[in-house]
XYZ file of C-alpha atoms in Angstrom:
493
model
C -109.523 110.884 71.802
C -106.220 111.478 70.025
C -104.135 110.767 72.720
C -105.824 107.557 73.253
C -105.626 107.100 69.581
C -101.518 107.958 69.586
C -101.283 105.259 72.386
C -102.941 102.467 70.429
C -100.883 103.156 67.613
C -97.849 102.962 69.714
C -98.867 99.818 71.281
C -99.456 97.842 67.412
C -95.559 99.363 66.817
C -94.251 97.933 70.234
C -96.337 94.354 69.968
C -95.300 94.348 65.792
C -91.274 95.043 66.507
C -91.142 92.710 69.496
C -92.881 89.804 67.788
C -89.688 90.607 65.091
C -87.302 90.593 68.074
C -88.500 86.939 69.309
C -87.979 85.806 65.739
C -84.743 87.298 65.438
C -83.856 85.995 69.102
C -84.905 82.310 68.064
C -83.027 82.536 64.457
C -80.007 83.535 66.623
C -80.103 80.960 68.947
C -79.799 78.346 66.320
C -76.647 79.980 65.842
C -74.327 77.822 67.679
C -71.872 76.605 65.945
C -69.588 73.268 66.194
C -66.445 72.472 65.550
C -64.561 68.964 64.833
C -61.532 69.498 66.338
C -59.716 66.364 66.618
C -60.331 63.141 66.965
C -61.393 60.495 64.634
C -64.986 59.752 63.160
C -65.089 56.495 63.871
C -65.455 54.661 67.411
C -63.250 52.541 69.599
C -60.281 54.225 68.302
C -57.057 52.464 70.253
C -54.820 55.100 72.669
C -51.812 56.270 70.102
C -49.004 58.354 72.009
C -50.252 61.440 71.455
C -53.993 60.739 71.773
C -56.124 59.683 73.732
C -58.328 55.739 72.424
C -62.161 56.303 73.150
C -63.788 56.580 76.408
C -66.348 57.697 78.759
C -66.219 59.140 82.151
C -62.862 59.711 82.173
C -62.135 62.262 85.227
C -61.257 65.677 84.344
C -59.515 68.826 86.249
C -59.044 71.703 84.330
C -56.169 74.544 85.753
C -55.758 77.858 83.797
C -55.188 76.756 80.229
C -54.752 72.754 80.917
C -56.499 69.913 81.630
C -55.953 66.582 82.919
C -57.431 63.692 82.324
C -57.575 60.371 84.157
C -58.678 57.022 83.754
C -62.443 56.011 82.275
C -64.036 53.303 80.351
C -62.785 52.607 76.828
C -59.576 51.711 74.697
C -55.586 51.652 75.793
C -52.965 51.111 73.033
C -53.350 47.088 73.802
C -56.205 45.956 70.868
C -58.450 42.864 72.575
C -61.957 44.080 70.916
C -63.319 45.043 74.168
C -63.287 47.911 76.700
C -61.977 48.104 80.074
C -61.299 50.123 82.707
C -58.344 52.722 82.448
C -55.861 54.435 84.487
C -53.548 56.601 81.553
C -53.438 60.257 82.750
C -53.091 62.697 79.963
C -52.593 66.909 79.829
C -54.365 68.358 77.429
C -52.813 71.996 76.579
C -55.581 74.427 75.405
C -53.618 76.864 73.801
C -51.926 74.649 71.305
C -55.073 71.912 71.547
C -52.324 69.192 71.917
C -52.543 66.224 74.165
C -49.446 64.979 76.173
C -49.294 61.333 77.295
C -48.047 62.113 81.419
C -48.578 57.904 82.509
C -49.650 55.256 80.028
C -51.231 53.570 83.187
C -51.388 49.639 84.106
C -52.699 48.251 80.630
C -50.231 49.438 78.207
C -48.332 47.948 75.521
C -45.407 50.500 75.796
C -44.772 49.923 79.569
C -41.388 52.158 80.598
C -40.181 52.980 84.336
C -43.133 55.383 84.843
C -44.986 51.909 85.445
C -42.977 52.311 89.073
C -44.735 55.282 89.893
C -47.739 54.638 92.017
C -50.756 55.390 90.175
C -54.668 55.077 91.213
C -56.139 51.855 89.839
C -58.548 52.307 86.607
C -61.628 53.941 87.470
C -64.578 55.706 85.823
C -66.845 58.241 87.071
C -65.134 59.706 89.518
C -65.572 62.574 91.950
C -62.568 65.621 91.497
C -61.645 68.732 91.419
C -58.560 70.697 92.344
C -57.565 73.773 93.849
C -53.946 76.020 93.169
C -51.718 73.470 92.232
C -53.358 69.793 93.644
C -55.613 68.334 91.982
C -57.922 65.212 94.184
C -60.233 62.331 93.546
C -62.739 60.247 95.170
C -63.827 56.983 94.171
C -65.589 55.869 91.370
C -66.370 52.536 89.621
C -63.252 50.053 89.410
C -62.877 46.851 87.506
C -66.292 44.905 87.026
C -68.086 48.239 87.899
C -67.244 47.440 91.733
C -67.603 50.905 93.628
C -64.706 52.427 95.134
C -64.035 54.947 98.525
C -60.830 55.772 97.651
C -59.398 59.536 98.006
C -56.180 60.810 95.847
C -54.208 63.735 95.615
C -51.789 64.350 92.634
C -49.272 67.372 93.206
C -48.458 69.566 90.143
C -45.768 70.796 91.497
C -44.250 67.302 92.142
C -45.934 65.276 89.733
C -46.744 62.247 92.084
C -49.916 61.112 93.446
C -50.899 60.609 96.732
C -53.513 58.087 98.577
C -54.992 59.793 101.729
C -54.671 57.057 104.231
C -56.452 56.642 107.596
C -59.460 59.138 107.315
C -61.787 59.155 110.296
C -64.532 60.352 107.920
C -65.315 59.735 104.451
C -68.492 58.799 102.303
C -69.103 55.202 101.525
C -68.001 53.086 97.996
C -69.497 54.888 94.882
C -69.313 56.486 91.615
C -70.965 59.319 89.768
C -71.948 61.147 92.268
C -73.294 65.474 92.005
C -70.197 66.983 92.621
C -69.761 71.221 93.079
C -66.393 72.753 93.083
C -66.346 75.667 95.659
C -63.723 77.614 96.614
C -61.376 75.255 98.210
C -63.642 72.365 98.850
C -65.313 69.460 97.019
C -69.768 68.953 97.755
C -70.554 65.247 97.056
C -74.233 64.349 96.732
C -75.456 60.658 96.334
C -74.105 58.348 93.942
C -74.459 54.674 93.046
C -72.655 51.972 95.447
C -73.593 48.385 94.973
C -76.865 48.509 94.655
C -77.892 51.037 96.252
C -78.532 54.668 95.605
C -77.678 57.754 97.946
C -78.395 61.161 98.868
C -76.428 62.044 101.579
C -74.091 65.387 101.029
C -70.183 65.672 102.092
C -68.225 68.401 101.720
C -64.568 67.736 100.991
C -62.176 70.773 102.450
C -59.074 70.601 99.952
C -56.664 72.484 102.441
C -57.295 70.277 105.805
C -57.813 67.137 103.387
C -60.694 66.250 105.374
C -64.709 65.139 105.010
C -67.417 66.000 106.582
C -71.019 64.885 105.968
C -73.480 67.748 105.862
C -76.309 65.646 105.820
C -77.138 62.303 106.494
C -80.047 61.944 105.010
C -80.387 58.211 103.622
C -83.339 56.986 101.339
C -85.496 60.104 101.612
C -87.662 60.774 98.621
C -88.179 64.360 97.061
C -90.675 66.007 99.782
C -91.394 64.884 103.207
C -93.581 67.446 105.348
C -91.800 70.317 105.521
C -88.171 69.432 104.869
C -86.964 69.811 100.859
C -84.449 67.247 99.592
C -83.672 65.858 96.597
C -84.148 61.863 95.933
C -81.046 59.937 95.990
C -79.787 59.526 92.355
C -76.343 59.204 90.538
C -75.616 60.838 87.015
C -76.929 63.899 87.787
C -75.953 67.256 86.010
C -74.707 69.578 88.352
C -73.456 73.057 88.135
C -72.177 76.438 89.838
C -73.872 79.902 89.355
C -73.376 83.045 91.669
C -72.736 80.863 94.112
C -75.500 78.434 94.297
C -75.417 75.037 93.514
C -77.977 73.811 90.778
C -78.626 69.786 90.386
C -80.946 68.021 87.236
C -82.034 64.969 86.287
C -80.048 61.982 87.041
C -81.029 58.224 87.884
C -82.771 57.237 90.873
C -83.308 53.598 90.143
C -80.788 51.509 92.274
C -80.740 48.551 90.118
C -79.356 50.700 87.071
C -76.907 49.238 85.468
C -74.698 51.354 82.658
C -74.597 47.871 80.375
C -79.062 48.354 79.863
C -78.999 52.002 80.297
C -82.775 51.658 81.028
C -84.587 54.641 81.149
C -86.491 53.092 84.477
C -85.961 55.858 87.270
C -84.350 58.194 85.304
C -85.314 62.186 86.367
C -85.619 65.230 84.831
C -86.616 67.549 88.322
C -84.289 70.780 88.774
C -82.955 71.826 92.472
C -80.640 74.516 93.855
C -78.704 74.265 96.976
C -77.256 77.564 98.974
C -73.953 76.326 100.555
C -73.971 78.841 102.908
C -77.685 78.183 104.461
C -77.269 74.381 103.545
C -80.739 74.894 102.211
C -82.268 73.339 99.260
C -84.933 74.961 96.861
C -87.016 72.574 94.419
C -87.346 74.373 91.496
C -89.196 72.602 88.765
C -89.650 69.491 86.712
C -91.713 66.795 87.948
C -90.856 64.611 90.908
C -91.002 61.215 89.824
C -89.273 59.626 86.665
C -89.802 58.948 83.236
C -90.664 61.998 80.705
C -89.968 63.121 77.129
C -88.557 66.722 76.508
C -91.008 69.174 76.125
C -90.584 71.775 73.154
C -91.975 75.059 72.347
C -89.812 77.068 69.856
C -86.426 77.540 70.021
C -84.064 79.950 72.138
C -87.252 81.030 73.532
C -87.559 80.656 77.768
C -90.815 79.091 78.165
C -92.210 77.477 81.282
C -93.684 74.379 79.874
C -90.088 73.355 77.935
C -88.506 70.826 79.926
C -85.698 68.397 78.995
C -86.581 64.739 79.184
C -85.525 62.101 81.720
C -81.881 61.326 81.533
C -78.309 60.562 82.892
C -74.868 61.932 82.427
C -74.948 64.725 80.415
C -72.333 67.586 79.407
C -73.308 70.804 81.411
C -71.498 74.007 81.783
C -72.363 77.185 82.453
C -72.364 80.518 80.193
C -70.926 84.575 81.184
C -73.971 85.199 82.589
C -74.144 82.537 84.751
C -77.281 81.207 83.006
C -76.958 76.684 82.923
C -76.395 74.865 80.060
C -76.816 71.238 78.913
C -75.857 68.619 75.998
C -77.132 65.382 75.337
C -76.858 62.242 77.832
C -78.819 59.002 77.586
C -82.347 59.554 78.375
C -85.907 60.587 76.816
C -86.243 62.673 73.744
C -89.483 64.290 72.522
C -91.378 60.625 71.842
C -93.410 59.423 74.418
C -91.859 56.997 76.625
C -93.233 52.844 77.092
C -95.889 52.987 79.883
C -93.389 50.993 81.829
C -90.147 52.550 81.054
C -88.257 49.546 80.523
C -86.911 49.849 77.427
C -83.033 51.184 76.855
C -83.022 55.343 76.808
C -81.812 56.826 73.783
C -78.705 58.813 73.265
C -79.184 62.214 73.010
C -77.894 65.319 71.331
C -80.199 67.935 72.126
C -78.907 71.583 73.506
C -80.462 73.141 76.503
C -80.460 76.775 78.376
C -81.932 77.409 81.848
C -82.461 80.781 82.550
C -81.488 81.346 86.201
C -83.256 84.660 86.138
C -86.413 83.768 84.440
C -86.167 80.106 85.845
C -86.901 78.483 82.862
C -85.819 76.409 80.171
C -85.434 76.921 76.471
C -84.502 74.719 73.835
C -81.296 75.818 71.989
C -80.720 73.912 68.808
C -79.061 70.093 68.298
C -81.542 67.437 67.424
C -84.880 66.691 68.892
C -84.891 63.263 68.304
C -82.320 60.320 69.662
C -79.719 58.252 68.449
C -78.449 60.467 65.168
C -75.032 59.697 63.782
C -72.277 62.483 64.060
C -71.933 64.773 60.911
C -67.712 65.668 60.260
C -66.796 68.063 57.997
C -63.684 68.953 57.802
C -60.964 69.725 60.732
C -60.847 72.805 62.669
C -64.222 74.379 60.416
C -66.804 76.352 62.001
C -69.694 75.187 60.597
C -73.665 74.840 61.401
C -73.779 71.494 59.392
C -71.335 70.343 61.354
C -72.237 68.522 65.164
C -71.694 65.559 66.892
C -73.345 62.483 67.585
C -75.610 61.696 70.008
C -73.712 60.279 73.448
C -73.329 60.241 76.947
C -70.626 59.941 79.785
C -68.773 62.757 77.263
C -65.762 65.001 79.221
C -66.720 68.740 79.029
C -64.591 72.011 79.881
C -65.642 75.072 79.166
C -63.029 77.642 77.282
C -63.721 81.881 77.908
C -65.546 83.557 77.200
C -68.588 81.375 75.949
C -67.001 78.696 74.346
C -67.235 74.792 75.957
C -65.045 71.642 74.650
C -67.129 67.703 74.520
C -64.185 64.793 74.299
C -65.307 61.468 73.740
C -68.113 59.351 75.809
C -70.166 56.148 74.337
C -72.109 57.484 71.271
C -72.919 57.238 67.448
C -70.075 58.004 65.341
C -70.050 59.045 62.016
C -71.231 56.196 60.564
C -73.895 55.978 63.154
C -72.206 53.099 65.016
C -72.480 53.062 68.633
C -69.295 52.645 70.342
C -66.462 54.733 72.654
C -65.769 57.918 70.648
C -62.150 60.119 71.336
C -63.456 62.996 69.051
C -62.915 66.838 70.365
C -65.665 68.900 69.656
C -66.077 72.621 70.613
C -69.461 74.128 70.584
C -69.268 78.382 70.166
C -72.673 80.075 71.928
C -71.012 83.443 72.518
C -72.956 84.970 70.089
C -76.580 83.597 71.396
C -75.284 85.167 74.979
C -74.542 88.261 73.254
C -77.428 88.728 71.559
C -79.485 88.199 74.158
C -78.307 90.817 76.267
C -78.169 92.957 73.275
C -81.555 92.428 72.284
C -82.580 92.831 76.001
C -81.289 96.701 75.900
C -82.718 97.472 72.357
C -85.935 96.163 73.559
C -85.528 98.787 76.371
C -84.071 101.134 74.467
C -87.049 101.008 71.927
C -89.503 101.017 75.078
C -88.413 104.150 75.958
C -87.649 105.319 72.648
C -91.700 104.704 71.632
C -92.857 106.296 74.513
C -90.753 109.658 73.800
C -92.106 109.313 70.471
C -95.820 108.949 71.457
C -95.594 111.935 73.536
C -94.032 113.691 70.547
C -96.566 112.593 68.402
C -99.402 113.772 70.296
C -97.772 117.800 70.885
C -96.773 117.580 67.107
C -101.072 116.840 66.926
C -102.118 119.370 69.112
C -99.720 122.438 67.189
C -100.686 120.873 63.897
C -104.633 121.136 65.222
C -103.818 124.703 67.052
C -103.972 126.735 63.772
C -107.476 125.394 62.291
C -108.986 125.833 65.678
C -107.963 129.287 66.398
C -109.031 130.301 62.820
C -112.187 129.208 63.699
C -112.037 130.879 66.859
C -111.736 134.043 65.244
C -114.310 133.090 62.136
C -116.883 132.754 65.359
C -115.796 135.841 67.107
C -116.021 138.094 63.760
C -119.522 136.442 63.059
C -120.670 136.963 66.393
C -119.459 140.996 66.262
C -120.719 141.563 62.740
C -124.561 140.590 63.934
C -123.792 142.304 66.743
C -123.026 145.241 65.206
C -125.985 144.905 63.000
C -128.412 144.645 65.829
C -127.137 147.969 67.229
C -127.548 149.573 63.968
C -131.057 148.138 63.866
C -131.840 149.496 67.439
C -130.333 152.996 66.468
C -132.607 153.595 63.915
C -135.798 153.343 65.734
């Protein structure tokens, strides 16, 4: 009964600290904080010479501590009112957070002998990624938002890009397709051409400088008998994680257009890929389009959260290789039209997928759509501080949990919508930390409570030893003395 007692006790203690745990876990996890690091508040900034105008979908390589940056949809130094498509290619150097002008590109007022070099035409949305020192491109959407097929190489060492000429093999015209970065190769999956949306997957081997199309799949949708494929969709988060591929959301509507950003087709289903089986794994959300983000608590891994519906998002991954996402244009938490054919919001929200627990939880940034950036002041870490809602933003990530947002089409500080060039750095090393912290305390205090139940129930059992013995004894010397008195009883007769 005391045991059983000691064991209910222990149980209260373990539910009462871990229900203090949960709430320390979800204070923490608002923790992230941002930083304004550059940039200016206000949108469709013009390109000065050391800084980038705003854009969107520029295309970005990032090697050691620099990245480049090509091309997108925005602002040169030229001032007509209007956005077009670029082709400036810019360094950015991480360790002194300094951009460095490398081409002005085609539509420049300060045009100098660079404009010789040969240079890929202006593009946004792009396929890259580079290994050792060449970095390499595949199409994208061109002038009028015309798909292209083209395939580029730019040498480091040399500084001079390259068109690959004469391929016997090579996906078709599009832009914004899933891409993965792996090892020495680039995986392509769908993508938008002219009207029409794909999900085939190529694999692009950066040594041999050759494609080759994995599968061929063409206008399958989500789950066919036995076979497991994705729908074809463009503007789909994609990342890397102990070596599987994971894929969200995206569109899958092929008359999108990124003027209407409707929220018609737009997904919010989760997939992994294993590049060495070529085998993909559905893994949650729901198959067809159109939902709001789903909610429960914060920094807390729950399997009813689920980010809304949307399309080109930041996403990045953290130390322990769990996903993360920011923002994109898409469904918040309000209940989308019955026909989904008004213009998705902007978003700001933060997400984390836990690869281990396969869920999602809800990490801080706003709930709702289309808020206005709040700047304080330059280079401050601060928890007021966070930028506006937006999509088609650049994103690099900086060691050891640190990630960097540049730009995209969002709400500025005045809540304007327009092509932002602000730098933003978001810090969750601490929420990462903390979580494996709080992971080994919880262990630790497991263990530590069951230790001390056992304890508890000896220190009992010695404390109860004494009284019982006594009246052990008591029993024993009661028993003798009429004992003793009976014999004395029977001796006299």
């Amino acid at each position: 009964m005391l045991l059983e007692l000691d064991l209910v006790y222990s149980y209260f203690l373990l539910t009462y600290l871990n229900s203090i745990f949960q709430i320390v876990k979800s204070q923490q996890s608002q923790g992230q904080e941002w930083t304004w690091l550059g940039g200016d508040n206000n949108a469709d900034q013009l390109t000065a010479k050391d800084y980038p105008g705003g854009r969107s979908g520029s295309t970005i390589w990032v090697q050691s501590e620099t990245v480049y940056m090509f091309g997108g949809n925005g602002f040169s130094d030229i001032s007509t009112g209007v956005p077009r498509v670029l082709n400036d290619f810019w360094l950015y150097d991480i360790a002194t957070g300094k951009f460095k002008l490398l081409h002005p590109g085609s539509f420049t007022a300060n045009a100098t002998d660079s404009e010789m070099i040969e240079i890929p035409e202006g593009r946004h949305l792009a396929a890259s990624c580079s290994y050792n020192e060449t970095l390499f491109m595949f199409g994208g959407f061109g002038i009028g938002g015309k798909s292209l097929s083209d395939s580029w190489t730019y040498d480091l060492k040399h500084n001079k890009w390259t068109r690959l000429l004469n391929m016997s093999s090579a996906p078709s015209s599009r832009g914004h397709s899933g891409v993965w970065c792996y090892n020495s190769s680039l995986y392509l999956f769908g993508g938008l051409g002219d009207k029409i949306i794909y999900n085939d997957l190529w694999v692009f081997n950066m040594l041999s400088l050759k494609w080759e199309e994995v599968y061929g799949l063409k206008n399958l949708t989500g789950l066919m008998g036995n076979l497991v494929y994705p729908m074809g969709r463009n503007g789909a988060c994609t990342w890397v994680s102990n070596n599987v591929f994971y894929l969200f959301g995206g569109n899958s509507n092929p008359l999108f257009t990124y003027m209407l950003q409707q929220s018609t087709g737009l997904m919010s289903d989760l997939w992994k890929y294993y590049p060495e089986t070529k085998v993909w794994f559905y893994v949650s959300g729901p198959l067809f389009p159109g939902h709001k983000s789903v909610l429960n608590g914060i920094g807390t891994t729950v399997d009813s959260n689920l980010p809304g519906s949307r399309i080109s998002s930041a996403s990045w991954t953290d130390s322990h290789g769990h996903l993360w996402l920011f923002g994109g244009a898409g469904n918040d938490d309000m209940q989308p039209d019955a026909y989904h054919t008004r213009s998705s919001k902007l978003l700001a929200d933060l997400w984390r997928f836990h690869v281990k627990e396969e869920g999602w939880a809800f990490m801080g940034g706003s709930k709702s759509g289309d808020i206005q950036g709040k700047y304080d002041k330059l280079d401050a870490k601060k928890h007021t501080s966070h930028p506006g809602a937006r999509t088609e933003m650049m994103v690099w990530k900086l060691k050891p949990n640190r990630a960097v947002i540049f730009g995209g089409v969002g709400h500025d500080g005045k809540g304007i919508d327009g092509y932002l060039n602000d730098l933003w750095s978001v810090d969750f090393s601490e929420v990462t930390e903390n979580d494996y912290l709080i992971s080994t305390l919880s262990l630790l205090i497991f263990v530590g409570l069951g230790t001390f139940s056992l304890v508890m129930v000896l220190i009992i059992l010695l404390c109860l030893r004494q009284p019982f013995s006594a009246t052990v004894r008591r029993l024993n010397m009661g028993h003798s003395a009429k004992y003793s008195r009976l014999i004395n009883e029977e001796s006299m007769f």
